[in-house]
mmCIF file of C-alpha atoms in Angstrom:
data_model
loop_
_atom_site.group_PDB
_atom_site.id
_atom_site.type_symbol
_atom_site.label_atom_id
_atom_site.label_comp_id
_atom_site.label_asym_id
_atom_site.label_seq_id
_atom_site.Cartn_x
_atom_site.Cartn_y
_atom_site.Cartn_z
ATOM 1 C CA UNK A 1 -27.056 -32.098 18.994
ATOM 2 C CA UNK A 2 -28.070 -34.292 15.878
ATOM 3 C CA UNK A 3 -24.279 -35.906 16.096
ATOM 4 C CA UNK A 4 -24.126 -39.639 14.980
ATOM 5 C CA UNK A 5 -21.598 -41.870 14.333
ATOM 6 C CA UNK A 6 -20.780 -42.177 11.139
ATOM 7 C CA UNK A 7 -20.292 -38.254 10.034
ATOM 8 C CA UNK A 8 -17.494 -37.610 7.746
ATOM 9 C CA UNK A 9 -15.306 -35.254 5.846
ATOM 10 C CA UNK A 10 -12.326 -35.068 3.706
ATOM 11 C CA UNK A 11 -9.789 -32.087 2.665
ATOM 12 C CA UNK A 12 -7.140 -32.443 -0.144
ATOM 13 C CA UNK A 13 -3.796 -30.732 -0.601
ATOM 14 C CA UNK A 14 -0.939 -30.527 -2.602
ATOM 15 C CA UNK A 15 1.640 -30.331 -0.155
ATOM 16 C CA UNK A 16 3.665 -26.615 -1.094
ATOM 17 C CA UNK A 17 6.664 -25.306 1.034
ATOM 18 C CA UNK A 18 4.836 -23.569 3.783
ATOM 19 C CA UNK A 19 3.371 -27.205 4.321
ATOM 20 C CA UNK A 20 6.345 -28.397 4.935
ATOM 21 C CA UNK A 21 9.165 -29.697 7.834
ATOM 22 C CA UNK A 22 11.573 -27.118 7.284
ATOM 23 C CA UNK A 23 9.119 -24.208 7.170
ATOM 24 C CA UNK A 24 7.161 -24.886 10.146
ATOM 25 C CA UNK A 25 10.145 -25.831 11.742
ATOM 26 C CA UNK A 26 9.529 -29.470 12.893
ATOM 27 C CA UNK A 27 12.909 -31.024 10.825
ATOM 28 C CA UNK A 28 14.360 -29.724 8.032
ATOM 29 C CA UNK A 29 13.529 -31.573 4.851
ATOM 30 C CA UNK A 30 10.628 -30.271 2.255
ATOM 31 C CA UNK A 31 8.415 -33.079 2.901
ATOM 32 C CA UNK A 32 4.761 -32.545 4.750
ATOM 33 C CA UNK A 33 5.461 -31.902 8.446
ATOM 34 C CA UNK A 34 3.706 -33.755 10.657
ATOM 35 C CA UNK A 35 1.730 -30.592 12.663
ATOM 36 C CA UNK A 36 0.571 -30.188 8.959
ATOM 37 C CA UNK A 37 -0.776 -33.469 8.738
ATOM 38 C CA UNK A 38 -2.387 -32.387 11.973
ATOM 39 C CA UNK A 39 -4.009 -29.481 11.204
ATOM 40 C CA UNK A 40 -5.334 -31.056 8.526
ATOM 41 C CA UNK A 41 -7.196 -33.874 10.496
ATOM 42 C CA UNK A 42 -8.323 -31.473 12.804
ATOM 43 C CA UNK A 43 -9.722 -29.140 10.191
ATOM 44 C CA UNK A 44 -11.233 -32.207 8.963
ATOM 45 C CA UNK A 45 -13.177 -33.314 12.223
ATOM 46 C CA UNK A 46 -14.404 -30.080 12.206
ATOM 47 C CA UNK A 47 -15.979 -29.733 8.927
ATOM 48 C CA UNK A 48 -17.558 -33.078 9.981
ATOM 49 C CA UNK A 49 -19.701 -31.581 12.352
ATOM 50 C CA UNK A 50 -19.906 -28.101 12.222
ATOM 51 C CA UNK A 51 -23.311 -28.708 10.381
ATOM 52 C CA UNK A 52 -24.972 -30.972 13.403
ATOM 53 C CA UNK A 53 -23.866 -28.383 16.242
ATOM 54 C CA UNK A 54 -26.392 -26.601 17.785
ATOM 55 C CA UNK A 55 -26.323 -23.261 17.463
ATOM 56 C CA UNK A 56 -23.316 -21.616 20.120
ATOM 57 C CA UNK A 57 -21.975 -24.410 20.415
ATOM 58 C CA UNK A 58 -18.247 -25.810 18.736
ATOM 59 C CA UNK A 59 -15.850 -28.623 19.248
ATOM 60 C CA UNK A 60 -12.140 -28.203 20.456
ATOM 61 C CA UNK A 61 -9.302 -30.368 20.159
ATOM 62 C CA UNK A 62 -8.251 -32.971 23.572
ATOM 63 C CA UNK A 63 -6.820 -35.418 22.914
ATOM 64 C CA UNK A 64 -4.328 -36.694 19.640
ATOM 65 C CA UNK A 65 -2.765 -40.026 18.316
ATOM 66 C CA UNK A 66 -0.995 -39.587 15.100
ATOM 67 C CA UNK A 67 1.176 -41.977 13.104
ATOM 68 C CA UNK A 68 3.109 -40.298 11.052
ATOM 69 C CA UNK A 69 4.089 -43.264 7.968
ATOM 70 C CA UNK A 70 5.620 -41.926 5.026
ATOM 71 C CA UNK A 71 6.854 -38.539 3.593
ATOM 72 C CA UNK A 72 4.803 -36.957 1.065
ATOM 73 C CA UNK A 73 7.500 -34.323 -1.103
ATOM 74 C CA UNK A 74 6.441 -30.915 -2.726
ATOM 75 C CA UNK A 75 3.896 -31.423 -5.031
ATOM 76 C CA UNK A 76 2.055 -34.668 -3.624
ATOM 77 C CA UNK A 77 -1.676 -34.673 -3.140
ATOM 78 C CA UNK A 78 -2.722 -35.363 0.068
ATOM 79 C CA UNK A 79 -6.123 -36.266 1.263
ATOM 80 C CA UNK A 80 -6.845 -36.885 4.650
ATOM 81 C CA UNK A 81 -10.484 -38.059 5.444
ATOM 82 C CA UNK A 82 -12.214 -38.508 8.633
ATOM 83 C CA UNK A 83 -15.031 -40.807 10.418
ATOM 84 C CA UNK A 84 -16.759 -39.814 13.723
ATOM 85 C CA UNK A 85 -16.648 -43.389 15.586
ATOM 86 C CA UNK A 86 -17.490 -42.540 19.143
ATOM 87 C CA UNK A 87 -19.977 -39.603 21.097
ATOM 88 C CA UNK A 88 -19.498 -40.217 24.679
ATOM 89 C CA UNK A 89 -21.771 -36.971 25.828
ATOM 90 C CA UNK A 90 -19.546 -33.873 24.758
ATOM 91 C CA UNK A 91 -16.748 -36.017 23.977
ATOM 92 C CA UNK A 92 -16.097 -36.773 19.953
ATOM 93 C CA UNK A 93 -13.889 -39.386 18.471
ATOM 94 C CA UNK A 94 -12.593 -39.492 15.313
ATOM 95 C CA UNK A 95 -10.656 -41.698 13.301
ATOM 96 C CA UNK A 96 -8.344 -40.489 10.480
ATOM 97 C CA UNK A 97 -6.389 -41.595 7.440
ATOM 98 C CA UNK A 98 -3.708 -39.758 5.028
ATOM 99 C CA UNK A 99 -3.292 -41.070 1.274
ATOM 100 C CA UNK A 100 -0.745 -39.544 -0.927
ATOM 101 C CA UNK A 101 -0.113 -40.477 -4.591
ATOM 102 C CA UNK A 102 1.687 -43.284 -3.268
ATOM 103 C CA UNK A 103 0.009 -44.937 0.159
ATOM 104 C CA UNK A 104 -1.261 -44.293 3.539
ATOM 105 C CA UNK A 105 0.796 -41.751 5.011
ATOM 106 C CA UNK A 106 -0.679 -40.984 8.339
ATOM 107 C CA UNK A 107 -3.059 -42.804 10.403
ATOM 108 C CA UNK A 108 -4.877 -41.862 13.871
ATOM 109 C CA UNK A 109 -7.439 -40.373 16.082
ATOM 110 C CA UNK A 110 -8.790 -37.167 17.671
ATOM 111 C CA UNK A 111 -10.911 -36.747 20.550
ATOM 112 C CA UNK A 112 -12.663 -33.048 20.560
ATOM 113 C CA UNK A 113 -14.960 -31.973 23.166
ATOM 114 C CA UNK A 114 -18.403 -30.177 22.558
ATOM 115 C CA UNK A 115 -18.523 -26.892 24.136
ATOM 116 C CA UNK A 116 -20.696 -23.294 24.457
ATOM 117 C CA UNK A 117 -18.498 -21.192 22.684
ATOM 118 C CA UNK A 118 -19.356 -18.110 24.651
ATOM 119 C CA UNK A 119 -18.396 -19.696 27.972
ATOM 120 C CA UNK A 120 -15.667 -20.973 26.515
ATOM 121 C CA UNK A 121 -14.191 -18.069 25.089
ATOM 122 C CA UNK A 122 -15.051 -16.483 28.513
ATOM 123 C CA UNK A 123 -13.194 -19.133 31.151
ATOM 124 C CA UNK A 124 -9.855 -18.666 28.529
ATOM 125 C CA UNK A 125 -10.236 -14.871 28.829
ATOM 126 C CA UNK A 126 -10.412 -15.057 32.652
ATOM 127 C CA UNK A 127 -6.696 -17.201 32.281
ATOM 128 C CA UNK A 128 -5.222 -13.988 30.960
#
């Protein structure tokens, strides 16, 4: 792996009703849901180092911690951007942070694990 603290990415939205609490069905108001702002980080640690993976190899998700700060309504633009701070071996950490228009809406950090995507795919088929 050519992994190194450091790494980044970033992915912007404008936050439209299928982003939202009442459509994903985590509250009911039209403001960014919080498994959005989720996704989001996660799709950002991933796009952080899909680039410095070696070849059959990919990252999955262990391991969340997500403050969830302010709502962003229909229409914001959210940007969520992402540092790797930590490789322990396999194990990835990443910090994150949410702007809106307006402030810091989400904070955290996600732990993924390095893995051979074949024998990965293979150990979840054999928990059918």
């Amino acid at each position: 792996m050519t992994l190194v603290p450091g790494l980044r990415a970033q992915l912007v939205i404008a936050v439209e009703m299928e982003d939202t609490a009442k459509k994903v069905g985590s509250g009911d108001v039209p403001v960014l849901a919080t498994p959005r702002l989720l996704a989001l980080a996660e799709a950002a640690t991933v796009r952080a180092v899909e680039r410095h993976l070696e070849a059959g190899r990919t990252s999955v998700g262990t391991r969340v911690e997500l403050e969830h700060l302010a709502a962003s309504p229909l229409g914001s633009r959210v940007q969520v951007g992402v540092e790797l701070t930590e490789i322990d071996g396999r194990r990835l950490v990443f910090a994150f942070e949410a702007h809106d228009d307006h402030s810091v809406v989400g904070k955290g950090t996600i732990e993924r694990m390095v893995v051979d995507r074949a024998r990965f795919l293979a150990a979840s088929e054999r928990r059918r």
